[in-house]
Amino acid sequence: MATNKKPGKWRKRTLGVRAGQERTPFQETSEALFMTSGYAYETPEEAEARFKGEIGGYQYSRFGNPTVSMFEARMAALEGAPVARATATGMAAVAATFFCALRTGDHVVAAQAMFGSCLHVIQQILPRFGITHSLVEGADLGAWEAAMTPQTRMLFLETPSNPVLSLVDIKGVAAIAERHGALLAVDNAFASPALQRPMELGAHIVVHSSTKYIDGQGRALGGVILCRQDFLDKYLQVYLRNTGPSISPFNAWLHLKSLETLDLRMQAHCDNALKIADFLAGQTKVTKVIYPFRPDHPQYDLARAQMDGGGGVVAFEVEGGKAGAFRLGNGLKLIDISNNLGDTKSLLTHPETTTHQKLTPAARAALGVTSGLLRLSVGLEDAQDLCEDLGQALKAV
Ligand SMILES: *Cc1c(COP(=O)(O)O)cnc(C)c1O
């Protein structure tokens, strides 16, 4: 296959459209979908040489696939990461990151505000293998430092966090990890590489649910792990090869093509989200609005420093607790009720009764998940139509 033009010093919009493309002799303009599980060899000698690693080339799609490779190369270019590996889902990426590198006796420090399944892996699954953890208030750098032990091998965080959009200072936590010889892994699903590139801030590993903004249209599951070459060689590559959380070439192709519009879409999500956050802040029945790029966000300065936009999610609280939140949900005529996010369609979630239902009331309180809290994943509809829908539904609260 012919490699497309060299990335050089391309800017992120160009990288999103062009990076990683490999053309077949047909010279197709749009990237090819290689829907194949296996590959043929001209001779047994060639098969032997490929298995020995003496020559390049694909062997089996659990190990690698040309469409998946293009998606990985484009993700690496956008994140400013040396290498990337795609997985079937975001959770496969998170789990592989832990399981490829950790062993019995290791300790993990993580921010307590995180996606529910990530918390489950850390709190319920890792302990079965003798891997312990400490959960800390992510915004408090002193708490990270205090939780470090000689056994701490990995730090894990998500910023902005789900659902209350609290931020963690990536540079600050990366410096703590570095001092203690531990690895910092950042879940970058909420921001996407269009708005935040943790590896440029010192993170060693970035994980994504590409199901969210990278797909951006609510179609296909996927995940990505981005890391340095030594982490890939020492831990990740052999783990992925043999445990098989591989992404389907079809899903990788969808996400590869979606990266071409990621920057444009994220800009539009951010513009819409800020307009809606400002609109909600002016409504009498709304008691609180949380959006990282509004000056009243408690970590506004940090948001401006480490993000290129506030993202597509707005959290807000309505009067009347759960009953008020449900009345708002029942009054919507345009916005859908869904626990998903990062879609072109605006989606509203009531975290207390859905995504955060399994937590204890105390754990919910610690995360700021109150009865009246709603999370809105702002889509790409006209902001005026979204404000009108929220405005009319708020009358019922
Ligand atoms: C959705 C999500 C995940 C899990 O991704 P899946 O693709 O659903 O497996 C992990 N972290 C964050 C922050 C998410 O939003």
CSV table of C-alpha atoms and ligand atoms in Angstrom, one decimal:
chain,number,residue,atom,x,y,z
A,1,MET,CA,0.0,0.0,0.0
A,2,ALA,CA,1.1,3.5,-0.7
A,3,THR,CA,1.4,5.9,2.3
A,4,ASN,CA,-0.4,9.1,1.9
A,5,LYS,CA,1.5,12.4,2.1
A,6,LYS,CA,3.6,12.9,5.2
A,7,PRO,CA,2.0,14.6,8.2
A,8,GLY,CA,4.9,17.0,8.8
A,9,LYS,CA,3.6,19.9,10.7
A,10,TRP,CA,0.0,19.6,9.8
A,11,ARG,CA,-2.6,21.3,12.0
A,12,LYS,CA,-5.3,19.2,13.8
A,13,ARG,CA,-8.0,19.7,11.2
A,14,THR,CA,-5.7,18.5,8.5
A,15,LEU,CA,-4.5,15.6,10.6
A,16,GLY,CA,-8.1,14.6,11.3
A,17,VAL,CA,-8.8,14.4,7.5
A,18,ARG,CA,-5.4,13.0,6.3
A,19,ALA,CA,-3.3,11.4,8.9
A,20,GLY,CA,-2.7,7.7,8.7
A,21,GLN,CA,-4.2,7.1,5.3
A,22,GLU,CA,-2.8,4.2,3.4
A,23,ARG,CA,-3.9,3.8,-0.2
A,24,THR,CA,-4.2,0.6,-2.2
A,25,PRO,CA,-3.0,0.4,-5.8
A,26,PHE,CA,-6.6,1.4,-6.7
A,27,GLN,CA,-5.8,5.0,-5.4
A,28,GLU,CA,-9.1,5.3,-3.7
A,29,THR,CA,-9.7,8.8,-2.2
A,30,SER,CA,-11.8,7.5,0.8
A,31,GLU,CA,-10.1,5.0,3.1
A,32,ALA,CA,-10.8,1.3,2.2
A,33,LEU,CA,-12.7,-1.0,4.6
A,34,PHE,CA,-10.7,-4.2,4.9
A,35,MET,CA,-13.4,-6.5,6.2
A,36,THR,CA,-11.2,-9.6,6.5
A,37,SER,CA,-10.2,-11.8,9.4
A,38,GLY,CA,-7.2,-13.3,7.7
A,39,TYR,CA,-4.4,-12.7,5.1
A,40,ALA,CA,-2.8,-15.0,2.5
A,41,TYR,CA,0.9,-15.5,1.8
A,42,GLU,CA,2.6,-16.0,-1.6
A,43,THR,CA,4.8,-18.8,-0.2
A,44,PRO,CA,5.3,-20.8,3.0
A,45,GLU,CA,8.6,-18.9,3.2
A,46,GLU,CA,6.8,-15.6,3.3
A,47,ALA,CA,4.4,-17.0,6.1
A,48,GLU,CA,7.4,-18.0,8.1
A,49,ALA,CA,9.1,-14.7,7.7
A,50,ARG,CA,6.0,-12.8,8.7
A,51,PHE,CA,5.5,-14.9,11.8
A,52,LYS,CA,9.2,-14.4,12.7
A,53,GLY,CA,8.7,-10.6,12.3
A,54,GLU,CA,11.5,-10.5,9.7
A,55,ILE,CA,9.2,-8.9,7.2
A,56,GLY,CA,6.1,-6.6,7.8
A,57,GLY,CA,2.6,-7.5,6.8
A,58,TYR,CA,-0.6,-8.6,8.4
A,59,GLN,CA,-1.3,-12.2,9.7
A,60,TYR,CA,-4.6,-12.2,11.4
A,61,SER,CA,-7.1,-9.4,12.3
A,62,ARG,CA,-6.9,-10.1,16.1
A,63,PHE,CA,-3.2,-8.9,15.7
A,64,GLY,CA,-3.8,-6.1,13.2
A,65,ASN,CA,-5.9,-5.0,10.2
A,66,PRO,CA,-5.2,-2.2,7.7
A,67,THR,CA,-8.4,-0.3,8.4
A,68,VAL,CA,-7.8,-0.6,12.1
A,69,SER,CA,-4.2,0.6,11.6
A,70,MET,CA,-5.4,3.7,9.8
A,71,PHE,CA,-7.7,4.5,12.6
A,72,GLU,CA,-5.0,4.0,15.2
A,73,ALA,CA,-2.5,6.1,13.2
A,74,ARG,CA,-4.9,9.0,12.9
A,75,MET,CA,-5.8,8.8,16.6
A,76,ALA,CA,-2.1,8.9,17.5
A,77,ALA,CA,-1.5,11.9,15.3
A,78,LEU,CA,-4.5,13.8,16.8
A,79,GLU,CA,-3.5,13.0,20.4
A,80,GLY,CA,0.2,13.7,19.9
A,81,ALA,CA,0.9,10.1,21.0
A,82,PRO,CA,3.7,7.9,19.7
A,83,VAL,CA,1.3,4.9,19.2
A,84,ALA,CA,-2.3,3.8,19.5
A,85,ARG,CA,-4.3,0.6,19.6
A,86,ALA,CA,-8.0,0.4,19.0
A,87,THR,CA,-10.3,-1.9,21.0
A,88,ALA,CA,-13.9,-3.1,20.7
A,89,THR,CA,-15.2,-0.7,23.4
A,90,GLY,CA,-14.0,2.0,25.7
A,91,MET,CA,-14.3,-0.4,28.6
A,92,ALA,CA,-12.1,-2.9,26.8
A,93,ALA,CA,-9.5,-0.1,26.5
A,94,VAL,CA,-9.7,0.7,30.2
A,95,ALA,CA,-9.6,-2.9,31.3
A,96,ALA,CA,-6.6,-3.7,29.0
A,97,THR,CA,-4.7,-0.7,30.3
A,98,PHE,CA,-5.0,-2.1,33.9
A,99,PHE,CA,-4.6,-5.8,33.2
A,100,CYS,CA,-1.7,-5.6,30.7
A,101,ALA,CA,0.6,-3.8,33.2
A,102,LEU,CA,-0.6,-4.4,36.7
A,103,ARG,CA,0.2,-7.5,38.9
A,104,THR,CA,-0.6,-8.8,42.4
A,105,GLY,CA,0.6,-6.4,45.0
A,106,ASP,CA,0.3,-3.3,42.9
A,107,HIS,CA,-1.6,-0.2,44.0
A,108,VAL,CA,-3.8,2.2,41.9
A,109,VAL,CA,-4.7,5.7,42.8
A,110,ALA,CA,-7.8,7.1,41.0
A,111,ALA,CA,-10.1,10.1,41.1
A,112,GLN,CA,-13.4,9.1,42.7
A,113,ALA,CA,-15.5,10.9,40.1
A,114,MET,CA,-15.4,8.6,37.2
A,115,PHE,CA,-17.5,6.5,34.8
A,116,GLY,CA,-19.4,3.8,36.7
A,117,SER,CA,-17.8,0.8,34.9
A,118,CYS,CA,-14.3,2.1,35.4
A,119,LEU,CA,-15.1,2.4,39.1
A,120,HIS,CA,-16.4,-1.2,39.0
A,121,VAL,CA,-13.2,-2.5,37.5
A,122,ILE,CA,-11.1,-0.7,40.1
A,123,GLN,CA,-13.3,-1.5,43.1
A,124,GLN,CA,-14.6,-5.0,42.3
A,125,ILE,CA,-12.4,-6.7,39.8
A,126,LEU,CA,-8.8,-5.6,40.5
A,127,PRO,CA,-9.0,-6.6,44.2
A,128,ARG,CA,-9.7,-10.2,43.1
A,129,PHE,CA,-6.2,-10.2,41.7
A,130,GLY,CA,-4.7,-8.6,44.7
A,131,ILE,CA,-4.4,-5.1,43.2
A,132,THR,CA,-5.4,-2.5,45.8
A,133,HIS,CA,-6.6,1.1,45.2
A,134,SER,CA,-7.2,4.5,46.8
A,135,LEU,CA,-9.9,6.8,45.6
A,136,VAL,CA,-9.2,10.6,46.0
A,137,GLU,CA,-10.9,13.9,45.4
A,138,GLY,CA,-9.5,14.5,41.9
A,139,ALA,CA,-9.2,18.3,42.2
A,140,ASP,CA,-7.0,18.1,45.3
A,141,LEU,CA,-3.4,17.5,44.3
A,142,GLY,CA,-2.4,17.1,47.9
A,143,ALA,CA,-4.8,14.1,48.2
A,144,TRP,CA,-3.1,12.5,45.2
A,145,GLU,CA,0.3,13.0,46.7
A,146,ALA,CA,-0.9,11.6,50.1
A,147,ALA,CA,-2.3,8.5,48.5
A,148,MET,CA,0.9,7.4,46.8
A,149,THR,CA,2.6,4.4,48.3
A,150,PRO,CA,5.8,2.5,47.2
A,151,GLN,CA,3.5,0.0,45.5
A,152,THR,CA,1.6,2.6,43.4
A,153,ARG,CA,2.1,1.7,39.8
A,154,MET,CA,-0.8,3.5,38.1
A,155,LEU,CA,-2.9,6.7,38.5
A,156,PHE,CA,-6.2,6.9,36.7
A,157,LEU,CA,-8.5,9.9,36.1
A,158,GLU,CA,-11.2,11.3,33.9
A,159,THR,CA,-11.5,15.0,33.2
A,160,PRO,CA,-14.0,16.5,32.8
A,161,SER,CA,-15.7,13.9,34.9
A,162,ASN,CA,-19.2,12.4,34.5
A,163,PRO,CA,-21.7,13.8,35.3
A,164,VAL,CA,-20.7,16.9,37.3
A,165,LEU,CA,-17.9,18.1,35.0
A,166,SER,CA,-15.2,18.5,37.7
A,167,LEU,CA,-11.7,18.8,36.4
A,168,VAL,CA,-8.4,17.3,37.3
A,169,ASP,CA,-5.1,19.2,36.7
A,170,ILE,CA,-3.5,16.7,34.4
A,171,LYS,CA,-0.1,18.4,34.5
A,172,GLY,CA,-0.1,18.4,38.3
A,173,VAL,CA,-1.1,14.8,38.6
A,174,ALA,CA,1.4,13.8,35.9
A,175,ALA,CA,4.2,15.4,37.9
A,176,ILE,CA,3.2,13.4,41.0
A,177,ALA,CA,3.2,10.2,38.9
A,178,GLU,CA,6.6,11.0,37.5
A,179,ARG,CA,8.1,11.7,40.9
A,180,HIS,CA,6.9,8.3,42.2
A,181,GLY,CA,7.8,6.3,39.1
A,182,ALA,CA,4.1,5.5,38.4
A,183,LEU,CA,2.1,5.7,35.2
A,184,LEU,CA,-0.7,8.2,34.7
A,185,ALA,CA,-3.6,7.0,32.5
A,186,VAL,CA,-6.3,9.6,31.5
A,187,ASP,CA,-9.8,8.8,30.2
A,188,ASN,CA,-10.2,11.5,27.6
A,189,ALA,CA,-13.7,10.5,26.3
A,190,PHE,CA,-15.5,13.7,27.4
A,191,ALA,CA,-13.1,16.1,25.7
A,192,SER,CA,-11.8,14.1,22.8
A,193,PRO,CA,-8.4,15.0,21.3
A,194,ALA,CA,-10.0,18.0,19.6
A,195,LEU,CA,-10.3,19.8,23.0
A,196,GLN,CA,-7.7,18.1,25.2
A,197,ARG,CA,-4.5,16.2,24.6
A,198,PRO,CA,-3.3,14.7,27.9
A,199,MET,CA,-0.1,13.3,26.6
A,200,GLU,CA,1.1,16.8,25.8
A,201,LEU,CA,0.5,17.5,29.5
A,202,GLY,CA,2.5,14.6,30.8
A,203,ALA,CA,0.1,11.7,30.8
A,204,HIS,CA,1.7,8.3,29.9
A,205,ILE,CA,-1.5,6.7,28.6
A,206,VAL,CA,-4.7,8.0,27.2
A,207,VAL,CA,-7.9,5.9,26.9
A,208,HIS,CA,-11.0,6.7,24.9
A,209,SER,CA,-14.5,5.4,24.4
A,210,SER,CA,-14.6,6.2,20.7
A,211,THR,CA,-18.3,5.3,21.1
A,212,LYS,CA,-18.9,8.9,22.2
A,213,TYR,CA,-17.6,12.0,20.4
A,214,ILE,CA,-15.2,10.2,18.0
A,215,ASP,CA,-18.1,8.3,16.4
A,216,GLY,CA,-20.2,11.3,17.3
A,217,GLN,CA,-23.3,9.9,15.6
A,218,GLY,CA,-24.4,7.2,18.1
A,219,ARG,CA,-23.7,4.3,15.7
A,220,ALA,CA,-20.8,2.1,16.8
A,221,LEU,CA,-18.9,1.1,19.9
A,222,GLY,CA,-15.1,1.4,20.0
A,223,GLY,CA,-12.2,2.3,22.2
A,224,VAL,CA,-8.6,3.4,21.9
A,225,ILE,CA,-5.5,3.2,24.0
A,226,LEU,CA,-2.7,5.7,23.3
A,227,CYS,CA,0.7,5.3,24.8
A,228,ARG,CA,4.5,5.4,24.4
A,229,GLN,CA,6.4,2.9,22.4
A,230,ASP,CA,7.9,1.2,25.5
A,231,PHE,CA,4.5,0.6,27.1
A,232,LEU,CA,3.3,-0.9,23.9
A,233,ASP,CA,6.3,-3.2,23.5
A,234,LYS,CA,6.6,-4.2,27.2
A,235,TYR,CA,2.9,-4.7,28.1
A,236,LEU,CA,0.1,-3.8,25.7
A,237,GLN,CA,0.9,-5.4,22.4
A,238,VAL,CA,1.3,-9.0,23.7
A,239,TYR,CA,-1.7,-8.6,26.0
A,240,LEU,CA,-4.0,-7.4,23.1
A,241,ARG,CA,-2.7,-10.1,20.7
A,242,ASN,CA,-3.5,-12.9,23.1
A,243,THR,CA,-6.7,-11.7,24.9
A,244,GLY,CA,-8.5,-10.3,21.8
A,245,PRO,CA,-10.5,-7.2,22.6
A,246,SER,CA,-10.1,-6.2,19.0
A,247,ILE,CA,-12.4,-3.7,17.3
A,248,SER,CA,-14.3,-4.8,14.2
A,249,PRO,CA,-12.8,-3.3,11.0
A,250,PHE,CA,-16.2,-2.0,10.2
A,251,ASN,CA,-16.4,0.0,13.5
A,252,ALA,CA,-12.8,1.2,13.1
A,253,TRP,CA,-13.7,2.4,9.6
A,254,LEU,CA,-16.7,4.4,10.9
A,255,HIS,CA,-14.6,6.0,13.6
A,256,LEU,CA,-11.7,6.6,11.2
A,257,LYS,CA,-14.1,8.5,8.8
A,258,SER,CA,-15.7,10.3,11.8
A,259,LEU,CA,-12.3,11.7,12.8
A,260,GLU,CA,-12.4,13.8,9.6
A,261,THR,CA,-15.2,15.9,11.1
A,262,LEU,CA,-14.3,15.6,14.8
A,263,ASP,CA,-12.8,19.1,15.1
A,264,LEU,CA,-15.7,20.8,13.3
A,265,ARG,CA,-18.2,18.8,15.3
A,266,MET,CA,-16.6,19.5,18.7
A,267,GLN,CA,-16.5,23.2,17.9
A,268,ALA,CA,-20.2,23.1,17.1
A,269,HIS,CA,-21.0,21.0,20.3
A,270,CYS,CA,-19.0,23.6,22.4
A,271,ASP,CA,-20.8,26.6,20.8
A,272,ASN,CA,-24.2,25.0,21.4
A,273,ALA,CA,-23.4,23.8,24.9
A,274,LEU,CA,-22.2,27.3,26.0
A,275,LYS,CA,-25.3,28.9,24.6
A,276,ILE,CA,-27.5,26.4,26.4
A,277,ALA,CA,-25.6,26.7,29.7
A,278,ASP,CA,-26.0,30.5,29.5
A,279,PHE,CA,-29.8,30.1,28.7
A,280,LEU,CA,-30.3,27.7,31.6
A,281,ALA,CA,-28.5,30.0,34.0
A,282,GLY,CA,-31.1,32.6,33.3
A,283,GLN,CA,-34.1,30.4,34.2
A,284,THR,CA,-35.7,30.8,37.6
A,285,LYS,CA,-36.4,27.0,38.1
A,286,VAL,CA,-32.8,26.1,37.4
A,287,THR,CA,-30.8,26.3,40.7
A,288,LYS,CA,-27.3,25.5,39.3
A,289,VAL,CA,-25.5,25.2,36.0
A,290,ILE,CA,-22.2,23.5,35.5
A,291,TYR,CA,-20.1,24.1,32.4
A,292,PRO,CA,-16.3,24.2,32.3
A,293,PHE,CA,-16.1,27.3,30.0
A,294,ARG,CA,-18.6,29.4,32.1
A,295,PRO,CA,-16.7,31.8,34.4
A,296,ASP,CA,-18.8,30.6,37.4
A,297,HIS,CA,-17.3,27.1,37.1
A,298,PRO,CA,-15.1,26.6,40.2
A,299,GLN,CA,-12.2,25.5,37.9
A,300,TYR,CA,-12.7,27.9,35.1
A,301,ASP,CA,-9.0,28.9,35.0
A,302,LEU,CA,-7.9,25.3,34.8
A,303,ALA,CA,-10.4,24.6,32.1
A,304,ARG,CA,-9.1,27.5,30.0
A,305,ALA,CA,-5.5,26.3,30.6
A,306,GLN,CA,-5.9,22.6,29.6
A,307,MET,CA,-8.8,22.5,27.3
A,308,ASP,CA,-9.5,24.2,23.9
A,309,GLY,CA,-13.3,24.3,24.6
A,310,GLY,CA,-15.8,23.4,27.3
A,311,GLY,CA,-17.1,20.3,25.6
A,312,GLY,CA,-20.6,19.2,24.7
A,313,VAL,CA,-22.0,18.3,28.1
A,314,VAL,CA,-23.8,20.6,30.5
A,315,ALA,CA,-24.9,19.6,34.0
A,316,PHE,CA,-27.7,21.5,35.7
A,317,GLU,CA,-30.0,21.2,38.7
A,318,VAL,CA,-33.7,22.0,38.8
A,319,GLU,CA,-36.1,22.8,41.6
A,320,GLY,CA,-38.1,20.0,43.1
A,321,GLY,CA,-35.6,17.2,43.2
A,322,LYS,CA,-36.4,14.0,41.3
A,323,ALA,CA,-40.0,15.1,40.7
A,324,GLY,CA,-38.9,18.3,39.2
A,325,ALA,CA,-36.3,16.6,37.0
A,326,PHE,CA,-38.8,14.0,35.8
A,327,ARG,CA,-41.4,16.7,35.0
A,328,LEU,CA,-38.7,18.4,32.9
A,329,GLY,CA,-37.9,15.1,31.1
A,330,ASN,CA,-41.6,14.4,30.5
A,331,GLY,CA,-42.1,17.9,29.0
A,332,LEU,CA,-39.4,17.6,26.3
A,333,LYS,CA,-40.6,17.5,22.7
A,334,LEU,CA,-37.2,17.5,20.9
A,335,ILE,CA,-34.4,16.4,23.3
A,336,ASP,CA,-34.3,12.6,23.9
A,337,ILE,CA,-34.0,10.9,27.2
A,338,SER,CA,-30.9,8.6,27.0
A,339,ASN,CA,-28.0,7.6,29.1
A,340,ASN,CA,-25.6,7.9,26.1
A,341,LEU,CA,-23.7,11.0,25.2
A,342,GLY,CA,-21.6,12.5,22.4
A,343,ASP,CA,-24.3,12.1,19.7
A,344,THR,CA,-25.5,14.6,17.1
A,345,LYS,CA,-28.8,14.3,18.9
A,346,SER,CA,-29.2,16.1,22.2
A,347,LEU,CA,-29.7,13.6,25.1
A,348,LEU,CA,-30.8,14.1,28.6
A,349,THR,CA,-29.9,11.9,31.5
A,350,HIS,CA,-31.1,11.8,35.2
A,351,PRO,CA,-27.9,10.3,36.7
A,352,GLU,CA,-29.4,9.5,40.2
A,353,THR,CA,-31.9,7.0,38.7
A,354,THR,CA,-29.9,5.7,35.8
A,355,THR,CA,-26.1,5.9,35.4
A,356,HIS,CA,-25.4,6.4,39.1
A,357,GLN,CA,-28.3,4.3,40.4
A,358,LYS,CA,-26.1,1.5,41.8
A,359,LEU,CA,-24.1,3.9,44.0
A,360,THR,CA,-24.9,4.3,47.7
A,361,PRO,CA,-26.6,7.6,48.6
A,362,ALA,CA,-23.4,8.7,50.3
A,363,ALA,CA,-21.3,7.9,47.2
A,364,ARG,CA,-23.7,9.9,45.1
A,365,ALA,CA,-23.6,12.8,47.5
A,366,ALA,CA,-19.8,12.8,47.4
A,367,LEU,CA,-19.9,13.1,43.6
A,368,GLY,CA,-22.5,15.9,43.7
A,369,VAL,CA,-25.2,13.7,42.1
A,370,THR,CA,-28.3,15.2,43.7
A,371,SER,CA,-31.9,14.3,43.0
A,372,GLY,CA,-32.5,17.4,40.8
A,373,LEU,CA,-29.3,17.0,38.8
A,374,LEU,CA,-29.6,16.5,35.0
A,375,ARG,CA,-26.9,15.9,32.5
A,376,LEU,CA,-27.5,17.2,29.0
A,377,SER,CA,-25.3,16.0,26.1
A,378,VAL,CA,-25.8,18.9,23.7
A,379,GLY,CA,-26.1,17.8,20.1
A,380,LEU,CA,-25.8,19.5,16.8
A,381,GLU,CA,-29.3,20.8,16.4
A,382,ASP,CA,-30.0,24.5,16.3
A,383,ALA,CA,-29.3,26.0,19.7
A,384,GLN,CA,-32.4,28.1,19.5
A,385,ASP,CA,-34.6,25.0,19.0
A,386,LEU,CA,-32.9,23.4,22.0
A,387,CYS,CA,-33.4,26.4,24.2
A,388,GLU,CA,-37.0,26.7,23.2
A,389,ASP,CA,-37.5,23.0,24.1
A,390,LEU,CA,-35.9,23.3,27.5
A,391,GLY,CA,-37.8,26.6,28.1
A,392,GLN,CA,-41.2,25.1,27.5
A,393,ALA,CA,-40.4,21.9,29.5
A,394,LEU,CA,-39.1,24.0,32.4
A,395,LYS,CA,-42.6,25.5,32.7
A,396,ALA,CA,-43.8,22.1,34.0
A,397,VAL,CA,-41.1,21.9,36.7
B,1,LIG,C1,-18.7,5.7,27.8
B,1,LIG,C2,-17.5,5.9,28.6
B,1,LIG,C3,-16.7,4.8,28.9
B,1,LIG,C4,-17.0,3.4,28.4
B,1,LIG,O1,-17.0,3.3,27.0
B,1,LIG,P1,-17.8,2.2,26.2
B,1,LIG,O2,-17.4,2.5,24.8
B,1,LIG,O3,-19.2,2.4,26.5
B,1,LIG,O4,-17.3,0.8,26.7
B,1,LIG,C5,-15.6,5.0,29.6
B,1,LIG,N1,-15.3,6.2,30.1
B,1,LIG,C6,-16.1,7.3,29.9
B,1,LIG,C7,-15.7,8.6,30.4
B,1,LIG,C8,-17.2,7.2,29.1
B,1,LIG,O5,-18.0,8.2,28.9
